[in-house]
Coordinates of C-alpha atoms in Angstrom, one line a residue:
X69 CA -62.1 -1.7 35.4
X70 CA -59.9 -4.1 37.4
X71 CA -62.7 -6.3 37.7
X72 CA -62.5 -6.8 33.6
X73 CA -58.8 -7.3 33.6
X74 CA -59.0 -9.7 35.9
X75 CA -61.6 -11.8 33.7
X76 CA -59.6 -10.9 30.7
X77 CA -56.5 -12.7 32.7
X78 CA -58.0 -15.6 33.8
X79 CA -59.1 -16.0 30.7
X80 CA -55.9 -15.7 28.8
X81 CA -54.2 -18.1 31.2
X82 CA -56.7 -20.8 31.2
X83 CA -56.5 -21.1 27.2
X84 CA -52.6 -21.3 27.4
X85 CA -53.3 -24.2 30.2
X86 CA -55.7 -26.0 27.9
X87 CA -53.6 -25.3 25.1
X88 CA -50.7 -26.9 26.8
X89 CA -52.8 -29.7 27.6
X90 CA -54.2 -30.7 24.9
X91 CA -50.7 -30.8 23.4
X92 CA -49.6 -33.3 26.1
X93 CA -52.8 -34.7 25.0
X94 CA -51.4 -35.3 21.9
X95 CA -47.7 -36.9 23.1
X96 CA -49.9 -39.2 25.0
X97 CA -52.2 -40.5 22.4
X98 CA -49.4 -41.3 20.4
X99 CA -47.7 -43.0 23.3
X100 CA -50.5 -45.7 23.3
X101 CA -51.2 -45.6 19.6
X102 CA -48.1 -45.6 17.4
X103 CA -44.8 -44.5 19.2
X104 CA -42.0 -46.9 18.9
X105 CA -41.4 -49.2 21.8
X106 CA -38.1 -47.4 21.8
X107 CA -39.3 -44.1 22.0
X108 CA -40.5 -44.2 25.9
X109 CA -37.4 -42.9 27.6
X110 CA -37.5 -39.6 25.6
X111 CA -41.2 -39.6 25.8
X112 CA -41.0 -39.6 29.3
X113 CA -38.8 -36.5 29.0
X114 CA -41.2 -35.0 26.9
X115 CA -44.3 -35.3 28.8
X116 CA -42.7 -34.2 31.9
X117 CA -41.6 -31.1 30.7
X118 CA -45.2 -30.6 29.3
X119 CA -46.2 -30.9 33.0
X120 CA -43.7 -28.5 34.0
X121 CA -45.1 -26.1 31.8
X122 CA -48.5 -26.6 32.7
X123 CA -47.2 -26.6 36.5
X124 CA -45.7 -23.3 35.6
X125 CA -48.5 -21.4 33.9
X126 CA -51.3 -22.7 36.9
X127 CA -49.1 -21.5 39.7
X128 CA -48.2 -18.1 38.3
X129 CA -48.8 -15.6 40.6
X130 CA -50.0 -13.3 38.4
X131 CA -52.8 -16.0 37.4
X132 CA -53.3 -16.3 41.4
X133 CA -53.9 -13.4 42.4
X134 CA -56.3 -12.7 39.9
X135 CA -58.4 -15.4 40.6
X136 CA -58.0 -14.4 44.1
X137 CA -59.5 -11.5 44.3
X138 CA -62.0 -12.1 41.7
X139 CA -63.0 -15.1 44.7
X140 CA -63.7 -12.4 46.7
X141 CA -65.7 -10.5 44.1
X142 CA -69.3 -10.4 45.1
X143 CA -70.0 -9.0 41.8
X144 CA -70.0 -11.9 39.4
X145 CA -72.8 -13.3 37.8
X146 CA -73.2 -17.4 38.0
X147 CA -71.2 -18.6 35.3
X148 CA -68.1 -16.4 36.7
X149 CA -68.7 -17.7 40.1
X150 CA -68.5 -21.2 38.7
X151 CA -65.6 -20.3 37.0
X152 CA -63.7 -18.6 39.4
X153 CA -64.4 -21.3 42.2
X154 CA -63.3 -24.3 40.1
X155 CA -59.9 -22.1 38.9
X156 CA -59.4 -21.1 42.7
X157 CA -59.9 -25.0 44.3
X158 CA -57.0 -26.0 41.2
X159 CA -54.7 -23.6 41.8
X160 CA -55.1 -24.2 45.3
X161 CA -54.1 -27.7 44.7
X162 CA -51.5 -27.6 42.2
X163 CA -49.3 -25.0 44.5
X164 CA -49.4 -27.3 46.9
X165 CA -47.4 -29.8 44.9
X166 CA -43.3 -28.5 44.6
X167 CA -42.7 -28.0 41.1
X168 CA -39.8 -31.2 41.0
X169 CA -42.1 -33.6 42.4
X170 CA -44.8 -32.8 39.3
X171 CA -42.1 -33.4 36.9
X172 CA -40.6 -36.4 39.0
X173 CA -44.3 -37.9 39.0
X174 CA -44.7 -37.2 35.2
X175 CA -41.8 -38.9 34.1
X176 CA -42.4 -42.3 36.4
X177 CA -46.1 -42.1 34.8
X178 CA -44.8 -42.4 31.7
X179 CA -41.8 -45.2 32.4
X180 CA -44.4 -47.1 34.4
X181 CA -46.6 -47.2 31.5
X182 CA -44.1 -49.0 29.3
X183 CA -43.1 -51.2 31.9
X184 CA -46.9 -52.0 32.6
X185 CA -46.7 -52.5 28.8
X186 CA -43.5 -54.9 28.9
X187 CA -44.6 -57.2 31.8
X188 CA -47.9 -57.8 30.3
X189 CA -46.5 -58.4 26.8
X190 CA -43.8 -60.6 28.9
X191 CA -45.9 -61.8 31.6
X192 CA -43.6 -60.8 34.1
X193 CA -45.0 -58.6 36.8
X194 CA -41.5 -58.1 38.1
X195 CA -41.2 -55.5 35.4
X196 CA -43.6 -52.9 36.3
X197 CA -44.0 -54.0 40.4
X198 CA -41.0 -51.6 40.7
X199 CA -42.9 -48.6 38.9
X200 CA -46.1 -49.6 40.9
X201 CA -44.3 -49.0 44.3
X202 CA -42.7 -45.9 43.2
X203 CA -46.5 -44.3 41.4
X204 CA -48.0 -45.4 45.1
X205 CA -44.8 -43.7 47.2
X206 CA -45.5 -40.4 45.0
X207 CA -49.4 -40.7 45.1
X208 CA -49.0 -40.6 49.2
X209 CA -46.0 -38.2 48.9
X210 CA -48.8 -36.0 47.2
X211 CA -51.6 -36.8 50.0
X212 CA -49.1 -35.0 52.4
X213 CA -48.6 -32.1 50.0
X214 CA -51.9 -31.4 49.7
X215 CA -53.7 -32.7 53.4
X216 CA -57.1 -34.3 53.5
X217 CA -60.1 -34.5 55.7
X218 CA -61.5 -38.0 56.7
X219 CA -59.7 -40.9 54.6
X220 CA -56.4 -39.9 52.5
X221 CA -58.3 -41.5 49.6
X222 CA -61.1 -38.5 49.6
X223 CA -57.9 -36.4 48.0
X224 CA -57.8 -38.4 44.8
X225 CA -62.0 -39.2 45.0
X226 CA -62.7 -35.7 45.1
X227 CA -60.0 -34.8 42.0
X228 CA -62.4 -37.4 39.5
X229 CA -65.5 -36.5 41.0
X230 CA -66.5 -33.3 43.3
X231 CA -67.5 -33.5 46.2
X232 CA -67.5 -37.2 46.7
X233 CA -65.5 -38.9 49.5
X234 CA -64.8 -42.2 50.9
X235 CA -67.7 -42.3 53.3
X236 CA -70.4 -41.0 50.7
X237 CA -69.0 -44.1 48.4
X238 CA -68.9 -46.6 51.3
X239 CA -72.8 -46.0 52.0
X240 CA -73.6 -46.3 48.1
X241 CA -71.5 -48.8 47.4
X242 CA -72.7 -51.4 50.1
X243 CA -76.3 -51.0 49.1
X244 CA -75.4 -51.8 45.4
X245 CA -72.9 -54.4 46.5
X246 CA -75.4 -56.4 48.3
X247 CA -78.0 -55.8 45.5
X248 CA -75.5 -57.4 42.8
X249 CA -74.7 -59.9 44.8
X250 CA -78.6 -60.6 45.7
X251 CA -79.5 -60.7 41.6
X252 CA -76.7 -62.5 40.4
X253 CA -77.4 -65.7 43.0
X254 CA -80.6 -65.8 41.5
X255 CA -79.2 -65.4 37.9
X256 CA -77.0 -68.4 38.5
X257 CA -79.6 -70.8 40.2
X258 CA -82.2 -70.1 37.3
X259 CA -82.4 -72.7 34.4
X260 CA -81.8 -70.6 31.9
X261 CA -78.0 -69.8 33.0
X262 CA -77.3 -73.6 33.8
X263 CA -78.1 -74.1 30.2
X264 CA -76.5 -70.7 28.5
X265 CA -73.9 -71.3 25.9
X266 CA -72.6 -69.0 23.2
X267 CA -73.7 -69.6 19.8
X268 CA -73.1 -66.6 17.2
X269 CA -71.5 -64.8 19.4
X270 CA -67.7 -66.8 19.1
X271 CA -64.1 -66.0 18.1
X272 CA -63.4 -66.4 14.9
X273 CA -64.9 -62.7 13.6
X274 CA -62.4 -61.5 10.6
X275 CA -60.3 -58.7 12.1
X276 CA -60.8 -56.7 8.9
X277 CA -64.7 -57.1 9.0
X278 CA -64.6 -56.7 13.1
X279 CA -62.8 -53.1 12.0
X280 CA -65.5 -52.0 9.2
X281 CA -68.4 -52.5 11.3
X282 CA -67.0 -50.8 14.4
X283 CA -65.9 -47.7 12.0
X284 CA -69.2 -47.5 10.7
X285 CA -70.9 -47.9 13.7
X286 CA -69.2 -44.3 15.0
X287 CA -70.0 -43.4 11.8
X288 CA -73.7 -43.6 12.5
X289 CA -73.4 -42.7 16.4
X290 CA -72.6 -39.4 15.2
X291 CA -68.7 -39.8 14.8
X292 CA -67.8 -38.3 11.3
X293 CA -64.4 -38.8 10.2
X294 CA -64.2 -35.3 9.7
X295 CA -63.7 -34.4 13.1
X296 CA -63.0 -37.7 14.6
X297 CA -60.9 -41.1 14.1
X298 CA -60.6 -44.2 14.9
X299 CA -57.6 -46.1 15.9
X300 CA -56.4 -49.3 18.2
X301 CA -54.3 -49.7 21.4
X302 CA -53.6 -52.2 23.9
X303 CA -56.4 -50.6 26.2
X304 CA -59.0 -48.1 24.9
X305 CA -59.6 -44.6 25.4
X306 CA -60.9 -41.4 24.1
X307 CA -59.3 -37.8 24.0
X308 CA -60.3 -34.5 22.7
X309 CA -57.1 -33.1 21.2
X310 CA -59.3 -29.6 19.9
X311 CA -62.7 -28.4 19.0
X312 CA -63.0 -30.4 16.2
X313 CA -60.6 -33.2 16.7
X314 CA -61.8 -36.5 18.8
X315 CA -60.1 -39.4 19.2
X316 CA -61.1 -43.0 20.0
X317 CA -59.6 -46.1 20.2
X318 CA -60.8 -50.1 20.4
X319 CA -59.1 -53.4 20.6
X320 CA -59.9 -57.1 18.6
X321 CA -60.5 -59.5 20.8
X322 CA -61.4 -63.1 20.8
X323 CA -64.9 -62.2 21.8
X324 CA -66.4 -60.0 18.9
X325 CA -68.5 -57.9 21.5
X326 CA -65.0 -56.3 22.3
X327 CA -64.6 -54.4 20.0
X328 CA -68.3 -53.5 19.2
X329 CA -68.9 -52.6 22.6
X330 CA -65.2 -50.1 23.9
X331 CA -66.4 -48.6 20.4
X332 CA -69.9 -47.6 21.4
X333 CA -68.3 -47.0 25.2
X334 CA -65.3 -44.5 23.5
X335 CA -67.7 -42.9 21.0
X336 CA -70.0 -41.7 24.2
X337 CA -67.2 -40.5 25.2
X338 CA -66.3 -38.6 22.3
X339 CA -69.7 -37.4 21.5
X340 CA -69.7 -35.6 25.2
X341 CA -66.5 -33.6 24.6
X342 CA -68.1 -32.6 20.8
X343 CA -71.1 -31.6 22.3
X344 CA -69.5 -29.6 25.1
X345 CA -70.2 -25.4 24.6
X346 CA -68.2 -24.4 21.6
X347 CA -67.5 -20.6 23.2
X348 CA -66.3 -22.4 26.4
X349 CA -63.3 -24.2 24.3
X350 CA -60.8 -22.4 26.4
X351 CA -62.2 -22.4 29.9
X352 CA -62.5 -24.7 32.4
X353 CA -66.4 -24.5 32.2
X354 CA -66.2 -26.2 28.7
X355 CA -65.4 -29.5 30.3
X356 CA -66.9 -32.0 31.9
X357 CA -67.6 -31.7 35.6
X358 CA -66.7 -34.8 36.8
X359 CA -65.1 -38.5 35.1
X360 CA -68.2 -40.5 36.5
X361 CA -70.2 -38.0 34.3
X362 CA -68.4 -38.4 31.2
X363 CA -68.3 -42.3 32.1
X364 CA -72.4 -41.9 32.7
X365 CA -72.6 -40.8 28.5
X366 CA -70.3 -43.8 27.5
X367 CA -72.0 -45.9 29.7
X368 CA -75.1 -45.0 28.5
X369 CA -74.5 -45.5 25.0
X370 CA -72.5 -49.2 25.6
X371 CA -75.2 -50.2 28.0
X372 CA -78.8 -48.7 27.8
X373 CA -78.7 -48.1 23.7
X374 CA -75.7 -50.7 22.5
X375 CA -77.2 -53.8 24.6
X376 CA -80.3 -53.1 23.6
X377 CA -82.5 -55.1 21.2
X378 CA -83.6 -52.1 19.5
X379 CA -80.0 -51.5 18.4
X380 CA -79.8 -54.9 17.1
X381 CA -82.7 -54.2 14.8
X382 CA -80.4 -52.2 13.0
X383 CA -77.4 -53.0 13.0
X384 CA -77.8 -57.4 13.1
X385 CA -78.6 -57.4 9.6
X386 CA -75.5 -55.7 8.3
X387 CA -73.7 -58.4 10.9
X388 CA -75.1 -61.4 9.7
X389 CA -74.1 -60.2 6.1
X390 CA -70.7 -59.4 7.4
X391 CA -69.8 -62.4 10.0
X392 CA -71.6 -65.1 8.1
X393 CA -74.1 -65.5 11.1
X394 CA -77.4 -67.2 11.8
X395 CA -80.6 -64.6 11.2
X396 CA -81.4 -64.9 14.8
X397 CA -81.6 -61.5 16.6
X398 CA -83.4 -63.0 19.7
X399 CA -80.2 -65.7 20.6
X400 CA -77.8 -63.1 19.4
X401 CA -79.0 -60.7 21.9
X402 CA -79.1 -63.2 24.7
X403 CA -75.9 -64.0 24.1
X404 CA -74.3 -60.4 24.1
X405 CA -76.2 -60.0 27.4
X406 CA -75.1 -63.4 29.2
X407 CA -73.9 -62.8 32.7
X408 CA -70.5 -65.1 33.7
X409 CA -67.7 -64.7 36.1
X410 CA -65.1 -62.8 34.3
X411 CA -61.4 -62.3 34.9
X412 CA -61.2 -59.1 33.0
X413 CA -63.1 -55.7 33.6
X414 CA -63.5 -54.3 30.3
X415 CA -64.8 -57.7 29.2
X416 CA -67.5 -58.2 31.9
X417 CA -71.1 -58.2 31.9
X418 CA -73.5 -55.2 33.3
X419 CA -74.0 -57.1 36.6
X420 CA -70.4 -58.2 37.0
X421 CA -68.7 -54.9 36.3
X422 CA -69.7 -53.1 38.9
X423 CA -68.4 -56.3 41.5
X424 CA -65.1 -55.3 39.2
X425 CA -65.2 -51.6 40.1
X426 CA -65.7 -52.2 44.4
X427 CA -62.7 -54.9 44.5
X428 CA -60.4 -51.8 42.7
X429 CA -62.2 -49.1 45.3
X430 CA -61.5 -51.6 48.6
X431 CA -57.5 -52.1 47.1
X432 CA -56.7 -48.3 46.1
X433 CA -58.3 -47.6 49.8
X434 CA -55.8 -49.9 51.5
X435 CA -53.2 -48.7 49.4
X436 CA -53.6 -44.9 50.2
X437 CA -54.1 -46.0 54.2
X438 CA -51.0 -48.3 54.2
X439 CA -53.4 -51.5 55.3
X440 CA -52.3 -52.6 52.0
X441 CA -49.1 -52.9 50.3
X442 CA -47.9 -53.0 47.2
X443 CA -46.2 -56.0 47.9
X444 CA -49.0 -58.1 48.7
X445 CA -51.6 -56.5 46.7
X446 CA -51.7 -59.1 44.0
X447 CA -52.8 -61.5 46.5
X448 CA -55.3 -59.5 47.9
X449 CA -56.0 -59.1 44.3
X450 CA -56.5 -62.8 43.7
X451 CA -58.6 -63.2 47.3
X452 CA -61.0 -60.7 46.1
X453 CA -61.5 -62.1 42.6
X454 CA -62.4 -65.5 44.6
X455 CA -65.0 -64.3 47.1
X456 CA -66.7 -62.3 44.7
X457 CA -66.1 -63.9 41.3
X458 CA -65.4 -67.7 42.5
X459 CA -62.7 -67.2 40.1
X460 CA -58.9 -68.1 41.3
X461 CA -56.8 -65.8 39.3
X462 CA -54.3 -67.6 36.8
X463 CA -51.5 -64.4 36.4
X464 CA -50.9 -61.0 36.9
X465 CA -51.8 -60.1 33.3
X466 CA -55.8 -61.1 33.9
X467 CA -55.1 -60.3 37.6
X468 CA -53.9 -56.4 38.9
X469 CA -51.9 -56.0 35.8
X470 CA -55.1 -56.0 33.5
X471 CA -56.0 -52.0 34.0
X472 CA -53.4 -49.3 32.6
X473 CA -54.9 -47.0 35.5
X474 CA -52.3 -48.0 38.1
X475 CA -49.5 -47.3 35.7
X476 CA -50.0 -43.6 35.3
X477 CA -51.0 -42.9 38.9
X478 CA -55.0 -42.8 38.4
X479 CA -56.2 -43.7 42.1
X480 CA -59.8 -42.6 42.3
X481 CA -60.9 -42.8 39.1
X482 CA -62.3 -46.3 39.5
X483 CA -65.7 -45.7 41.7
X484 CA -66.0 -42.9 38.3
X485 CA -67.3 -46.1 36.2
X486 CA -69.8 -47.3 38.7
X487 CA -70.7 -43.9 39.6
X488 CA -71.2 -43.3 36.0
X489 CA -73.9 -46.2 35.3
X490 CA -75.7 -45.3 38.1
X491 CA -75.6 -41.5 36.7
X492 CA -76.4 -43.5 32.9
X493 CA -79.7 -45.0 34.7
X494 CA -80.9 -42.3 35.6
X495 CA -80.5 -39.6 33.2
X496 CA -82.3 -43.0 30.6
X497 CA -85.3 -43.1 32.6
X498 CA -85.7 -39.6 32.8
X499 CA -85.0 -39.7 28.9
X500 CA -87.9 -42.2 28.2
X501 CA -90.3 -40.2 30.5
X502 CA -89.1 -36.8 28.0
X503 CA -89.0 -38.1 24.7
X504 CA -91.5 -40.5 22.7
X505 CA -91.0 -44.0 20.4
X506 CA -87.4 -43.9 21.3
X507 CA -87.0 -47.2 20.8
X508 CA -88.9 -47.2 17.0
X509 CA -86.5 -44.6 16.3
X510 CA -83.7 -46.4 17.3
X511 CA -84.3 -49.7 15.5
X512 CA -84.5 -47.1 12.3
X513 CA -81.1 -46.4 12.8
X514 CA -82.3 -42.3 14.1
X515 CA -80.0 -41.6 17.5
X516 CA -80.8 -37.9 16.1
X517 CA -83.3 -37.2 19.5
X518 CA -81.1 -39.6 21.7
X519 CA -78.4 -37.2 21.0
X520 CA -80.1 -33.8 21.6
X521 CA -81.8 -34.8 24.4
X522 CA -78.2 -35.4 26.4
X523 CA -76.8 -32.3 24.1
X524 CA -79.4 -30.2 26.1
X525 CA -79.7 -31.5 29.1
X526 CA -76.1 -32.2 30.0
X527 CA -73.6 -31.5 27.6
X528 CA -74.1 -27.9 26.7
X529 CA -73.7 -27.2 30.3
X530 CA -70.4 -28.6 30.7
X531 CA -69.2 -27.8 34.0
X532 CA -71.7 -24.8 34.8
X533 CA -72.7 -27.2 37.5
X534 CA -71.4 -30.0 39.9
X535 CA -72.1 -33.4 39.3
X536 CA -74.7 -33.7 42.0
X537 CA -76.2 -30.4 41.1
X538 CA -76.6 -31.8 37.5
X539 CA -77.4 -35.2 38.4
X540 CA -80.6 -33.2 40.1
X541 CA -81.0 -30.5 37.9
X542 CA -81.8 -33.2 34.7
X543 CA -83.4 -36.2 36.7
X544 CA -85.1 -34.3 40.0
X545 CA -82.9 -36.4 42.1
X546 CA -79.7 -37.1 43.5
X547 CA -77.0 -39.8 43.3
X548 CA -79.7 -42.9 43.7
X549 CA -78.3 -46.5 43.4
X550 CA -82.4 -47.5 42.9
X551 CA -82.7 -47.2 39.3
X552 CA -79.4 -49.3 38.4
X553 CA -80.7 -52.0 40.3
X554 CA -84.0 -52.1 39.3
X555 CA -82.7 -51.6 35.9
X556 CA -80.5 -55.0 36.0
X557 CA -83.7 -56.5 37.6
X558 CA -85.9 -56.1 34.7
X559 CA -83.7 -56.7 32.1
X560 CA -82.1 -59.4 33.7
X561 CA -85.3 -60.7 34.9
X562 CA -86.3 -61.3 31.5
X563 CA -83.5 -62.8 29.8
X564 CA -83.3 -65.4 32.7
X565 CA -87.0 -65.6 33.2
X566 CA -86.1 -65.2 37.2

């Protein structure tokens, strides 16, 4: 009998938790979306007393002991287990942290993000340097709270993806560092990049029309308006503010591709947290087990399916009707797939990005270990961008300033984007292997089997499992940085006849 109560409990708490946060959820959408610039202060106030109560509800003792003693309970079937260990490891962790410093930390993430917002619209890094140096004083404030094994990075690693640590990373992220850099010196000694230019693919795109297409394209992804929107902010994101309530956001830029592509990227997003299990809404098995898995589904969808010239077959004709472009699918998708230097991560090319992704995973190490400050990490910035872009970085805005991640404290959730199109590349090839004429359907406009095939195989088991036990549950393999490369190598291969 105390067995059920206990379930019953944990239960009850957890939906109060998630309840919580998705209303947090919802001050935070609105912060990047439409507050008032003159709203932040109070904002601030607001989100960290939404902490508080979150902080309060997850350390209850009641909650803890419960969840205690069921983690002691050989009697629970697997999905309780599951359950039960990912409730005890975040409890664990959050009484750890003193309740002052969690609504300390909330409150700077929320006045760093408006001065992160300021200096950029300024150009004045003086602005938010201040708030940097106090998020990075809290973030190793919180490394002593807590203690760590190995590198103090592995504390914030293991909080975006399970399991995962600094010296798992370093080995991965060599291998696919020296591959990039490998393909992308012969990229830029073939013919064909010494002689790339953009053609259709310009500034100049009417917002309005840039806006239309975008919406429809969710539309067609499988984002109805019934249970999802659209909206813009200065950098985008999704959230999942209920069961039936997605949110995405994009951005115009000068390149047209912008928008286009976050939109594809943020409706992955939101079509993972839609197709999560419905009668898991309120536990912490209804979400996603890690951030490089929910990058992997927006990854896949930008990348494998959105850069794809099956897409195009659909969707170019209702752009050169739109944009006033040449009929010439073959340039046009040449041209979205060009690889060049670029200053800016969410603008980058597929081989590029990654590059993007290591320079942020060297800098957040130093910064956790003290072998960087935060004084000099715009220059080590701006080395960085020149030894592996060639690119000598012109101001803080396109330099450490370009990412909102910094501003609200999000060190280790970078190596989640790389570790999600490794994931993406993986789960595709196992896709194509599964399923038949997938790109026929696709140039017809049907993502209907594209989207059941992930439904089954990885949403719907939201986080029954750990990353790497899903990774090799779906693909019969772990973590392999293999089928990325190879990946770039044949795509790439083509475009630039290498």
């Amino acid at each position: 009998m105390g067995f059920d109560k206990d379930l019953l409990l944990i239960e009850k708490y957890q939906k109060e938790v998630i309840l919580l946060g998705r209303i947090s959820g919802l001050l935070q959408w609105d912060t990047q979306t439409y507050m008032p610039k003159k709203a932040g202060d109070e904002r601030a106030d607001q989100l960290s007393y939404m902490s508080s109560m979150i902080h309060d509800k997850m350390t209850a003792d009641e909650f803890w002991e419960a969840v205690k003693r069921l983690h002691s309970n050989s009697d629970l079937d697997d999905r309780q287990k599951r359950m039960v260990e990912i409730l005890f490891k975040e409890i664990s962790r959050s009484k750890k942290l003193p309740k002052e410093f969690v609504v300390e930390f909330a409150k700077e993430q929320s006045l760093s993000f408006s001065a992160w917002q300021r200096a950029r619209e300024e150009m004045d890094a003086d602005i938010f340097l201040p708030h940097l140096a106090k998020i990075v004083e809290l973030k190793k404030k919180e490394i002593e709270y807590r203690g760590f094994e190995g590198h103090p990075y592995n504390v914030f690693i293991d909080d975006f993806e399970e399991g995962m640590t600094v010296e798992k990373l370093d080995l991965v992220f060599e291998k696919l560092k020296k591959g990039l850099i490998e393909l992308l010196g012969k990229i830029k000694s073939s013919e064909s990049y010494g002689n790339q230019k953009r053609v259709l693919a310009v500034s100049g795109f009417d917002k309005g029309k840039q806006i239309e297409f975008t919406n429809e394209i969710a539309k067609i992804l499988g984002l109805d308006p019934e249970f999802s929107r659209l909206d813009f902010s200065e950098h985008p994101f999704s959230t999942r503010l209920g069961l039936s309530d997605a949110r995405i956001t994009t951005n115009i830029r000068d390149d047209p591709m912008f928008s286009i592509g976050s939109t594809i990227h943020e409706s992955g997003h939101a079509l993972y947290e839609l197709g999560l299990p419905d009668e898991e809404n309120y536990t912490v098995i209804g979400e996603s087990p890690s951030y490089g898995m929910h990058e992997s589904q927006s990854r896949f969808w930008e990348n494998m399916i959105g850069l794809g010239k099956p897409f195009w077959k659909h969707f170019f004709p209702k752009a050169v009707n739109l944009f006033s472009i040449e009929d010439n699918i073959d340039l046009w998708h040449k041209e979205i797939n060009h690889v060049f230097p670029h200053y800016i991560r969410i603008e980058s090319d597929e081989v590029h990005y990654c590059l993007h992704i290591i320079l942020r995973y060297e800098l957040e190490k130093g910064l956790m270990d003290g072998s960087i400050t935060v004084d000099n990490v715009a220059e080590k910035w701006n080395e960085k961008m020149k030894e592996y872009f060639g690119l000598d970085v012109r101001n803080a805005k396109e330099g450490f300033m370009q990412d909102v991640h910094w501003s609200g404290g999000a060190f280790g959730y970078f190596p989640s984007y790389t570790l999600g199109a490794m994931y993406a590349c993986q789960f595709y090839s196992k896709m194509l292997l599964d399923l038949n004429d997938i790109p026929k359907k696709i140039k017809g406009g049907n993502f209907s089997n594209i989207k059941k095939w992930l439904n089954d195989n990885i949403h719907k088991e939201g986080r029954l499992y750990s990353p790497d036990n899903l990774i090799y549950k779906v693909t019969g393999e772990e973590i392999n940085p293999d089928f990325f490369i190879s990946y770039l190598k044949q795509k790439y291969g083509e475009i630039y006849r290498l």
